[in-house]
Coordinates of C-alpha atoms and ligand atoms in Angstrom, one line a residue:
M1 CA 2.1 15.3 -19.7
P2 CA 3.0 11.7 -19.9
N3 CA 0.5 9.2 -18.5
N4 CA 2.8 8.1 -15.7
Y5 CA 2.0 7.3 -12.1
F6 CA 4.5 6.6 -9.2
I7 CA 3.5 5.1 -6.2
T8 CA 5.5 4.1 -3.1
T9 CA 5.3 2.2 0.3
P10 CA 7.2 3.5 3.1
I11 CA 10.6 2.2 3.2
Y12 CA 10.6 -0.2 6.2
Y13 CA 13.2 -0.2 9.3
V14 CA 15.5 -3.3 9.1
N15 CA 15.9 -3.2 12.9
D16 CA 13.6 -6.2 12.9
I17 CA 11.8 -8.6 10.7
P18 CA 8.6 -7.8 8.8
H19 CA 5.4 -8.0 10.3
I20 CA 1.5 -7.9 9.3
G21 CA 1.3 -4.0 9.5
H22 CA 4.2 -3.8 6.9
A23 CA 2.6 -6.5 4.7
Y24 CA -0.8 -4.5 4.6
T25 CA 0.6 -1.2 3.3
S26 CA 2.5 -3.2 0.6
I27 CA -0.5 -5.1 -0.4
A28 CA -2.7 -2.0 -0.4
T29 CA -0.1 -0.2 -2.6
D30 CA 0.2 -3.2 -4.9
F31 CA -3.7 -3.1 -5.3
I32 CA -3.4 0.4 -6.4
A33 CA -0.5 -0.2 -8.9
R34 CA -2.1 -3.0 -10.4
F35 CA -5.4 -1.3 -10.7
K36 CA -3.8 1.6 -12.3
R37 CA -1.7 -0.5 -15.0
M38 CA -4.9 -2.2 -15.9
S39 CA -6.4 1.2 -16.5
G40 CA -3.6 1.9 -19.1
V41 CA -1.4 4.2 -16.9
N42 CA 2.3 3.6 -16.7
T43 CA 2.8 2.8 -13.4
F44 CA 6.1 2.6 -11.3
F45 CA 5.7 1.0 -7.9
L46 CA 8.5 1.4 -5.4
T47 CA 9.3 -0.2 -2.0
G48 CA 12.4 -1.0 -0.1
T49 CA 14.1 -0.6 3.3
D50 CA 15.2 2.2 5.5
E51 CA 18.8 1.1 7.0
H52 CA 20.4 4.1 8.8
G53 CA 20.0 5.7 12.2
Q54 CA 20.2 5.3 15.8
K55 CA 17.5 2.4 15.9
I56 CA 19.3 0.3 13.6
Q57 CA 22.8 1.0 15.0
K58 CA 21.2 -0.1 18.6
A59 CA 19.7 -3.1 17.3
A60 CA 22.9 -4.2 15.6
T61 CA 24.8 -3.6 18.8
K62 CA 22.4 -5.7 20.8
S63 CA 22.9 -8.5 18.3
S64 CA 26.7 -8.0 18.4
I65 CA 26.8 -7.5 14.8
E66 CA 28.1 -4.8 12.4
P67 CA 25.0 -2.5 11.5
I68 CA 25.4 -3.3 7.7
A69 CA 25.3 -6.9 8.5
L70 CA 22.0 -6.5 10.2
C71 CA 20.7 -4.6 7.2
D72 CA 21.8 -7.1 4.8
N73 CA 20.1 -10.0 6.9
N74 CA 16.9 -8.2 7.3
S75 CA 16.6 -6.2 4.0
I76 CA 16.4 -9.7 2.4
K77 CA 13.6 -10.6 4.6
F78 CA 11.6 -7.7 3.3
R79 CA 12.5 -8.3 -0.2
E80 CA 11.4 -12.0 0.4
L81 CA 8.2 -10.8 1.8
A82 CA 7.7 -8.6 -1.2
N83 CA 7.8 -11.7 -3.5
L84 CA 5.8 -13.9 -1.1
L85 CA 3.0 -11.1 -1.5
N86 CA 3.2 -11.2 -5.1
L87 CA 4.0 -7.4 -5.2
S88 CA 4.3 -6.1 -8.5
N89 CA 7.2 -3.6 -7.4
N90 CA 9.5 -2.1 -10.2
D91 CA 12.1 -1.4 -7.8
F92 CA 13.4 -2.1 -4.3
I93 CA 15.6 0.5 -2.8
R94 CA 18.1 0.3 0.2
T95 CA 19.2 3.3 1.8
T96 CA 22.7 1.9 2.1
E97 CA 22.9 1.7 -1.8
Q98 CA 25.2 4.3 -3.4
R99 CA 22.6 5.6 -5.7
H100 CA 20.5 6.5 -2.9
I101 CA 23.4 8.0 -0.6
E102 CA 24.5 10.3 -3.4
G103 CA 21.0 11.4 -4.0
A104 CA 20.5 12.2 -0.4
K105 CA 23.8 14.2 -0.3
S106 CA 22.7 16.3 -3.2
L107 CA 19.3 17.1 -1.4
W108 CA 21.3 18.3 1.6
S109 CA 23.4 20.7 -0.7
K110 CA 20.4 21.9 -2.2
L111 CA 18.9 22.7 1.2
L112 CA 22.3 24.4 2.4
N113 CA 22.7 26.3 -1.1
N114 CA 19.2 27.8 -0.2
N115 CA 20.4 28.9 3.1
D116 CA 18.0 26.5 5.0
I117 CA 20.5 24.8 7.1
Y118 CA 22.4 26.2 10.0
L119 CA 24.3 24.7 12.9
D120 CA 23.2 25.2 16.6
N121 CA 22.5 22.7 19.5
Y122 CA 19.4 20.5 19.9
K123 CA 18.2 20.2 23.5
G124 CA 14.6 18.2 23.8
W125 CA 13.0 14.9 23.5
Y126 CA 13.8 12.1 21.0
S127 CA 12.3 9.0 20.5
V128 CA 14.7 6.3 19.1
S129 CA 11.9 4.0 18.2
D130 CA 10.1 6.4 16.1
E131 CA 13.3 8.1 15.0
T132 CA 11.6 11.6 15.8
F133 CA 12.0 14.7 17.8
Y134 CA 8.9 15.7 19.8
N135 CA 8.0 18.9 21.6
E136 CA 6.9 18.3 25.1
K137 CA 3.4 19.7 24.5
D138 CA 3.0 16.6 21.9
L139 CA 3.9 14.0 24.4
I140 CA 1.7 12.0 26.8
K141 CA 2.5 12.3 30.4
Q142 CA 2.5 8.9 32.3
S143 CA 1.4 8.4 35.9
D144 CA 5.1 7.9 36.8
G145 CA 5.9 11.3 35.4
T146 CA 7.9 9.8 32.1
F147 CA 6.5 10.8 28.9
K148 CA 5.6 8.6 25.8
T149 CA 4.8 9.4 22.3
F150 CA 1.3 9.2 20.6
T151 CA 2.5 6.0 19.0
G152 CA 3.3 4.5 22.5
S153 CA 6.9 4.8 22.3
P154 CA 9.3 5.9 25.0
V155 CA 11.3 9.2 24.6
E156 CA 14.7 10.5 25.9
W157 CA 16.1 13.7 26.5
I158 CA 18.9 14.5 24.2
E159 CA 21.5 17.4 24.1
E160 CA 23.8 17.7 21.2
E161 CA 25.2 19.8 18.3
S162 CA 23.0 19.7 15.5
Y163 CA 22.4 21.2 11.9
F164 CA 18.9 22.8 11.7
F165 CA 16.4 22.9 8.6
R166 CA 14.6 26.3 8.6
L167 CA 11.3 24.5 8.8
S168 CA 9.6 27.4 10.4
K169 CA 10.0 29.4 7.3
Y170 CA 7.7 27.0 5.4
S171 CA 4.7 27.1 7.3
D172 CA 2.6 29.7 5.4
Q173 CA 3.7 27.8 2.1
L174 CA 2.6 24.4 3.5
L175 CA -0.5 25.9 4.7
K176 CA -1.2 27.4 1.1
L177 CA -0.2 23.9 -0.4
Y178 CA -2.9 22.3 1.8
N179 CA -5.4 24.7 0.9
D180 CA -4.9 24.8 -2.8
N181 CA -4.7 21.1 -3.1
P182 CA -7.4 19.5 -0.9
N183 CA -6.5 16.1 -1.9
F184 CA -2.9 16.5 -1.3
I185 CA -3.5 14.7 2.4
L186 CA -6.2 12.1 2.5
P187 CA -8.3 11.1 4.2
K188 CA -9.7 14.4 5.3
S189 CA -9.7 13.7 8.9
R190 CA -6.0 13.3 8.9
R191 CA -5.5 16.5 6.6
N192 CA -7.3 18.3 9.3
E193 CA -4.7 17.2 11.8
V194 CA -1.8 18.1 9.9
I195 CA -3.3 21.5 9.3
S196 CA -3.7 22.2 13.0
F197 CA -0.1 20.9 13.6
V198 CA 1.4 23.3 11.3
K199 CA -1.0 26.2 12.5
S200 CA 0.1 25.5 16.0
G201 CA 3.5 26.6 15.1
L202 CA 6.4 25.0 13.6
K203 CA 9.8 25.0 15.2
D204 CA 13.1 24.4 13.0
L205 CA 13.9 20.7 12.6
S206 CA 17.2 19.0 13.7
V207 CA 18.5 17.3 10.8
S208 CA 21.8 15.9 11.9
R209 CA 23.2 13.8 14.9
N210 CA 26.4 13.4 16.1
T211 CA 26.3 11.0 18.9
F212 CA 26.7 7.9 16.5
D213 CA 27.9 7.4 13.1
W214 CA 25.5 4.9 11.4
G215 CA 24.2 7.3 8.7
I216 CA 25.0 9.2 5.6
K217 CA 27.8 11.7 6.5
V218 CA 26.9 15.2 6.2
P219 CA 28.8 16.8 3.1
D220 CA 31.8 18.8 4.4
D221 CA 31.1 17.9 8.0
E222 CA 31.9 14.3 8.8
K223 CA 31.2 14.5 12.4
H224 CA 27.5 14.5 11.9
V225 CA 25.3 12.0 10.1
M226 CA 22.1 13.1 8.3
Y227 CA 19.0 12.8 10.3
V228 CA 17.3 9.5 9.2
W229 CA 14.2 10.9 8.0
L230 CA 15.9 13.5 5.6
D231 CA 17.9 10.5 4.3
A232 CA 14.9 8.1 4.2
L233 CA 12.3 10.4 2.4
S234 CA 14.8 11.1 -0.2
S235 CA 14.7 7.5 -1.3
Y236 CA 11.6 7.9 -3.2
P237 CA 12.9 10.3 -6.0
N238 CA 16.4 8.6 -5.6
S239 CA 14.9 5.4 -7.0
L240 CA 14.1 7.5 -10.1
G241 CA 17.5 9.3 -10.1
Y242 CA 15.4 12.4 -10.1
I243 CA 17.5 14.6 -7.4
L244 CA 20.8 14.0 -9.2
D245 CA 19.4 14.5 -12.5
K246 CA 15.8 15.9 -13.3
D247 CA 16.1 14.4 -16.9
S248 CA 17.0 10.9 -16.2
D249 CA 14.9 8.2 -17.8
L250 CA 12.7 7.8 -15.1
S251 CA 12.2 11.3 -13.5
S252 CA 9.1 12.1 -15.1
Y253 CA 7.4 9.6 -13.0
W254 CA 8.0 12.0 -10.3
S255 CA 5.7 14.7 -11.4
N256 CA 2.8 12.1 -10.5
A257 CA 3.7 10.7 -7.2
T258 CA 1.4 9.2 -4.6
H259 CA 2.8 8.0 -1.1
I260 CA 0.9 5.4 0.8
V261 CA 2.0 5.4 4.5
G262 CA 0.4 4.5 8.0
K263 CA -0.9 7.3 10.0
D264 CA 2.1 6.9 12.4
I265 CA 4.4 8.6 9.8
L266 CA 2.1 11.2 8.3
R267 CA 3.7 14.2 9.7
H268 CA 7.3 13.4 8.1
H269 CA 5.6 12.9 4.9
A270 CA 3.1 16.0 4.9
V271 CA 5.2 18.5 6.7
Y272 CA 8.8 17.7 6.6
W273 CA 8.9 16.4 3.2
P274 CA 7.1 18.8 1.2
A275 CA 9.2 21.6 3.1
F276 CA 12.7 20.0 2.1
L277 CA 11.5 19.8 -1.5
M278 CA 10.2 23.4 -1.5
S279 CA 13.7 24.5 -0.2
A280 CA 15.5 22.3 -2.6
N281 CA 13.2 23.8 -5.6
L282 CA 12.1 20.2 -6.5
E283 CA 8.8 19.1 -7.5
L284 CA 6.0 18.1 -4.7
P285 CA 4.3 14.6 -4.5
K286 CA 0.8 14.7 -5.5
K287 CA -0.9 13.0 -2.7
I288 CA 0.0 11.5 0.7
F289 CA -2.4 8.8 1.8
A290 CA -2.5 7.9 5.6
H291 CA -4.0 4.5 6.6
G292 CA -5.0 3.4 9.9
W293 CA -3.5 1.1 12.3
W294 CA -4.3 -2.7 12.9
T295 CA -4.4 -4.1 16.3
N296 CA -4.3 -7.9 16.9
E297 CA -7.4 -9.4 18.6
G298 CA -8.0 -5.8 20.1
N299 CA -4.3 -5.4 21.3
K300 CA -1.7 -2.8 20.0
I301 CA 0.7 -4.8 17.9
S302 CA 4.2 -4.5 19.6
K303 CA 7.2 -6.5 19.9
S304 CA 7.2 -6.2 23.6
L305 CA 3.7 -7.6 23.8
G306 CA 5.1 -10.6 21.6
N307 CA 2.1 -10.4 19.6
A308 CA 3.1 -9.4 16.1
I309 CA 1.5 -11.4 13.3
D310 CA 4.2 -13.1 11.1
P311 CA 2.8 -12.7 7.4
I312 CA 4.7 -15.7 6.1
E313 CA 3.0 -18.0 8.9
I314 CA -0.4 -16.7 8.4
I315 CA 0.0 -17.0 4.6
A316 CA 1.3 -20.7 4.8
K317 CA -1.7 -21.5 7.0
Y318 CA -4.7 -19.5 5.3
G319 CA -3.2 -18.8 1.7
L320 CA -1.9 -15.6 0.0
D321 CA -4.8 -14.5 -1.7
Q322 CA -7.3 -15.3 1.3
I323 CA -4.9 -12.8 3.2
R324 CA -4.7 -10.1 0.6
Y325 CA -8.6 -10.0 0.4
F326 CA -9.1 -10.0 4.1
L327 CA -6.6 -7.0 4.9
L328 CA -8.2 -5.3 1.9
R329 CA -11.8 -5.9 2.6
E330 CA -12.2 -6.0 6.5
I331 CA -11.5 -2.3 7.1
T332 CA -12.1 1.1 5.5
F333 CA -8.8 2.0 4.1
G334 CA -7.8 5.1 6.3
S335 CA -9.5 3.7 9.5
D336 CA -8.1 1.6 12.0
G337 CA -9.0 -2.3 12.1
D338 CA -8.8 -5.2 14.3
F339 CA -7.0 -8.6 12.9
S340 CA -8.9 -11.5 14.5
L341 CA -8.8 -15.1 13.4
S342 CA -12.5 -15.6 13.7
A343 CA -13.1 -12.5 11.1
L344 CA -10.4 -14.0 8.8
K345 CA -12.2 -17.4 8.7
S346 CA -15.4 -16.0 8.4
R347 CA -14.3 -13.8 5.4
I348 CA -12.6 -16.9 3.8
N349 CA -15.6 -19.2 4.3
A350 CA -18.5 -16.7 3.5
D351 CA -17.2 -14.6 1.0
L352 CA -14.5 -16.6 -0.8
S353 CA -15.6 -20.2 -0.6
N354 CA -19.3 -19.6 -0.5
D355 CA -19.7 -16.5 -2.7
L356 CA -17.1 -16.6 -5.4
G357 CA -15.9 -20.2 -4.9
N358 CA -19.4 -21.8 -5.2
L359 CA -20.7 -19.6 -8.0
C360 CA -17.6 -20.9 -10.1
Q361 CA -17.7 -24.4 -9.2
R362 CA -21.5 -25.1 -9.6
S363 CA -22.0 -23.1 -12.7
L364 CA -18.9 -24.1 -14.7
T365 CA -19.1 -27.7 -13.5
M366 CA -22.7 -27.7 -15.3
I367 CA -21.0 -26.6 -18.5
V368 CA -18.4 -29.4 -18.4
K369 CA -21.1 -31.9 -17.4
Y370 CA -24.0 -31.1 -19.6
C371 CA -22.4 -29.0 -22.5
D372 CA -19.6 -30.9 -23.4
S373 CA -17.1 -28.5 -21.6
T374 CA -18.0 -25.8 -24.0
V375 CA -19.4 -22.4 -23.0
P376 CA -22.7 -22.0 -24.7
G377 CA -23.3 -19.4 -27.5
H378 CA -25.2 -16.1 -26.7
E379 CA -27.8 -16.3 -29.5
N380 CA -30.7 -16.0 -27.1
I381 CA -29.5 -13.2 -24.7
N382 CA -32.3 -10.7 -23.9
D383 CA -31.9 -7.0 -22.9
V384 CA -32.2 -7.7 -19.2
D385 CA -29.3 -10.1 -19.5
K386 CA -27.3 -7.6 -21.7
K387 CA -27.9 -4.8 -19.0
F388 CA -26.4 -7.2 -16.4
L389 CA -23.4 -8.1 -18.6
S390 CA -22.6 -4.4 -19.3
K391 CA -22.8 -3.5 -15.8
I392 CA -19.1 -3.6 -14.7
S393 CA -18.3 -1.9 -18.0
N394 CA -20.7 0.8 -17.4
D395 CA -19.4 1.3 -13.8
L396 CA -15.7 1.5 -14.7
D397 CA -15.5 5.2 -14.4
E398 CA -16.9 5.3 -11.1
L399 CA -14.7 2.3 -9.7
S400 CA -11.7 4.3 -11.0
I401 CA -12.9 7.3 -8.9
L402 CA -13.0 5.0 -5.9
I403 CA -9.4 4.0 -6.3
D404 CA -8.2 7.7 -6.9
N405 CA -9.8 8.2 -3.5
Q406 CA -8.0 5.1 -2.1
E407 CA -11.6 3.7 -1.3
I408 CA -10.2 0.2 -1.7
N409 CA -12.8 -1.8 0.5
I410 CA -15.6 0.0 -1.2
Y411 CA -14.3 -1.1 -4.6
I412 CA -14.2 -4.8 -3.2
R413 CA -17.8 -4.5 -1.8
K414 CA -19.2 -3.2 -5.3
I415 CA -17.5 -6.4 -6.9
W416 CA -19.0 -8.7 -4.2
D417 CA -22.4 -7.0 -4.8
I418 CA -22.0 -8.3 -8.5
I419 CA -21.0 -11.8 -7.2
S420 CA -24.1 -11.9 -5.2
D421 CA -26.1 -10.6 -8.3
A422 CA -24.6 -13.6 -10.2
N423 CA -25.5 -15.9 -7.4
K424 CA -28.9 -14.8 -7.3
Y425 CA -29.3 -14.9 -11.1
F426 CA -28.4 -18.5 -11.1
N427 CA -30.4 -19.4 -8.2
D428 CA -33.6 -17.5 -9.7
Y429 CA -33.3 -19.3 -13.1
K430 CA -32.6 -22.6 -11.7
P431 CA -30.7 -24.1 -14.8
W432 CA -30.7 -27.6 -13.1
E433 CA -34.6 -27.5 -13.7
L434 CA -34.1 -26.5 -17.4
K435 CA -31.7 -28.6 -18.6
D436 CA -34.1 -31.1 -20.0
S437 CA -37.1 -29.1 -20.4
N438 CA -35.8 -25.8 -22.1
R439 CA -32.2 -26.1 -23.7
L440 CA -32.3 -22.7 -25.2
A441 CA -32.9 -21.0 -21.6
F442 CA -30.5 -23.5 -20.0
N443 CA -27.7 -22.7 -22.4
N444 CA -28.4 -19.0 -21.9
V445 CA -28.1 -18.9 -18.1
L446 CA -25.0 -20.9 -18.3
Y447 CA -23.6 -18.4 -20.9
V448 CA -24.5 -15.2 -18.9
T449 CA -23.2 -16.7 -15.6
A450 CA -19.8 -17.8 -17.1
D451 CA -19.4 -14.3 -18.7
I452 CA -20.0 -12.6 -15.6
I453 CA -17.4 -14.8 -13.8
K454 CA -15.0 -14.0 -16.4
Q455 CA -15.5 -10.2 -15.8
I456 CA -15.3 -10.9 -12.0
G457 CA -12.0 -12.6 -12.7
V458 CA -10.6 -9.5 -14.4
M459 CA -12.0 -7.2 -11.8
I460 CA -10.5 -9.1 -8.8
Y461 CA -6.9 -9.1 -10.5
P462 CA -5.8 -6.2 -8.2
I463 CA -7.0 -7.9 -5.0
M464 CA -6.2 -11.5 -5.7
P465 CA -3.9 -11.8 -8.8
N466 CA -3.6 -15.6 -8.4
T467 CA -7.2 -16.2 -8.2
S468 CA -7.8 -13.9 -11.0
E469 CA -5.2 -16.0 -13.1
K470 CA -7.0 -19.2 -12.1
I471 CA -10.5 -17.9 -13.1
L472 CA -9.3 -16.5 -16.4
D473 CA -7.6 -19.5 -17.1
F474 CA -10.6 -21.5 -17.0
F475 CA -11.5 -19.8 -20.1
D476 CA -8.1 -19.8 -21.7
I477 CA -7.4 -16.2 -21.1
E478 CA -3.7 -15.4 -20.3
I479 CA -3.2 -12.3 -18.0
D480 CA 0.1 -11.3 -19.2
H481 CA -1.3 -8.2 -20.5
I482 CA -4.3 -7.6 -18.2
S483 CA -6.4 -4.7 -18.9
F484 CA -10.0 -3.7 -18.8
E485 CA -10.2 -4.7 -22.5
L486 CA -10.7 -8.4 -21.3
L487 CA -14.1 -7.6 -19.9
N488 CA -15.3 -8.0 -23.4
T489 CA -13.5 -11.1 -24.4
N490 CA -15.9 -13.4 -26.2
I491 CA -16.2 -16.7 -24.4
A492 CA -18.9 -18.1 -26.3
K493 CA -17.7 -21.6 -27.6
V494 CA -14.5 -21.6 -25.4
K495 CA -13.6 -25.0 -24.2
I496 CA -13.3 -25.5 -20.3
D497 CA -11.4 -28.4 -19.5
H498 CA -10.7 -28.1 -15.7
I499 CA -12.6 -26.7 -12.8
K500 CA -10.5 -26.8 -9.7
P501 CA -12.1 -25.4 -6.4
L502 CA -10.8 -22.1 -5.6
F503 CA -10.9 -21.7 -1.8
P504 CA -11.1 -24.5 0.5
R505 CA -13.3 -23.8 3.7
V506 CA -11.3 -23.4 6.9
E507 CA -12.2 -24.7 10.2
Ligands
ME8_601 O1 8.4 4.2 9.9 N1 -0.8 -1.3 11.1 O2 9.3 2.3 9.1 P1 8.7 1.0 9.9 C1 -0.9 -0.8 10.0 N2 11.3 3.7 8.1 N3 0.3 -0.5 9.3 C2 1.4 -0.7 10.1 C3 1.5 -1.3 11.3 C4 0.1 -1.6 12.0 N4 0.1 -2.1 13.3 N5 2.8 -1.3 11.7 C5 3.6 -0.7 10.7 C6 9.1 3.6 9.1 N6 2.7 -0.7 9.8 C7 10.0 4.3 8.1 C8 9.5 5.1 7.0 S1 9.5 6.1 4.7 C9 10.6 7.2 4.0 C10 10.4 5.8 6.3 C11 3.1 0.0 8.5 O3 9.3 0.0 9.6 C12 2.8 1.5 8.1 O4 2.8 1.5 6.7 O5 8.4 1.4 11.4 C13 3.6 2.3 9.0 O6 3.6 3.6 8.6 C14 4.9 1.6 8.5 O7 4.5 0.2 8.4 C15 6.3 1.7 9.5 O8 7.3 1.1 9.1

């Protein structure tokens, strides 16, 4: 089996501009993609935009423009955000692209050929904001008698002719899938929610709409457009050309696919999506990971509250790597968390400026000042130092397991434990007291500290690629082909000619 790995973010709706929640999912996915590539895995990372459906059509009407014009305008903003976030994505798919439309239609035909699609009438609740059909029992009744969804969105009652997918037929197969593959849905708490949902009884799913026309036309019945989720989910394999051609150049990536999503859209990915693929006789993804929800200073982030955090603004103010670090470090990946400026500033000042920045600054400046800018040799290294320097290499397997379980913040904590050990090492040996009295010991402390800084530079690459590049550049190491091999690069006698502060403190 080829050493391939496919990882995706959700494809984001273009009814509005991106906010911090989108940036979060993308950064976390980028972290995993970069880590996998460093581990020598051929990684294909997909992101993109979801451009059909009633929500987009309504937003376009509101702005008095054609839906495609709205899509073009806002899709570019998501693409620009991907650049700004320094995402290492291999593809950016738009659901208005022909390659996607053909793949989505082909998926529909496969479901139809398997006799899983039939025409009937839908009568029930629909949330345009979530683009989701809801059973009344899954809605929250408010004091004024109206209903809202668990995501807080309003619902409307709709009645229209619709094609249905025989979702109910797949209940047992889905439960078997979850049972046979305990890591198919992570984290575990969310897996349990999905299992309860399926066990509570699946109804057939409406998979077309005919009261508006902004979507992919149903093959052979142009009065209907495909339900936007059936359309959108197929974008993942369509990026690889897999639905149209299982033997396409990139199709083999599909056999090892991981979808990173927010908890709001887990049901679509963990229930509808595998059922569609089972019906179409296509391979299933290997893992669906649902992360938690960010609030802003304790409040739900929503357009109506006017409190959406603009990633462009916050990055301009605090720096990209600072924001990447904060988002990945602040909360357990999978749990909810709160975005507060005080927490952001304290992470920047304590973890980045003090712990990492000062470690580099004070130790490497000593090399520049007292060692003719040259990293000392390691002739005097003792067993205790050797053990310290081999810690990261020895822990690599354990760190990889953390990433396979999506435990990103624990990975970061472990790297910061090493930074703290390095600071302690430097403080305990007090090289400033040794520089005249014991040159051998002085050189040794500076060598060991510089080497551990180099290793930290390698390990922070998935978190903060720009900072990683800056640190490795101190030692003249280029990161074009970054891999864990760089942990072993010998830096003795390397010339260091410029030490720039990494993270200015913030007020
Ligand atoms: O659902 N906290 O697109 P979308 C954390 N087009 N993550 C958040 C967040 C928050 N407050 N707000 C949004 C869609 N997200 C569909 C997906 S995939 C085939 C189709 C992130 O623009 C999170 O990943 O509404 C969430 O699942 C996603 O943005 C929803 O993006």
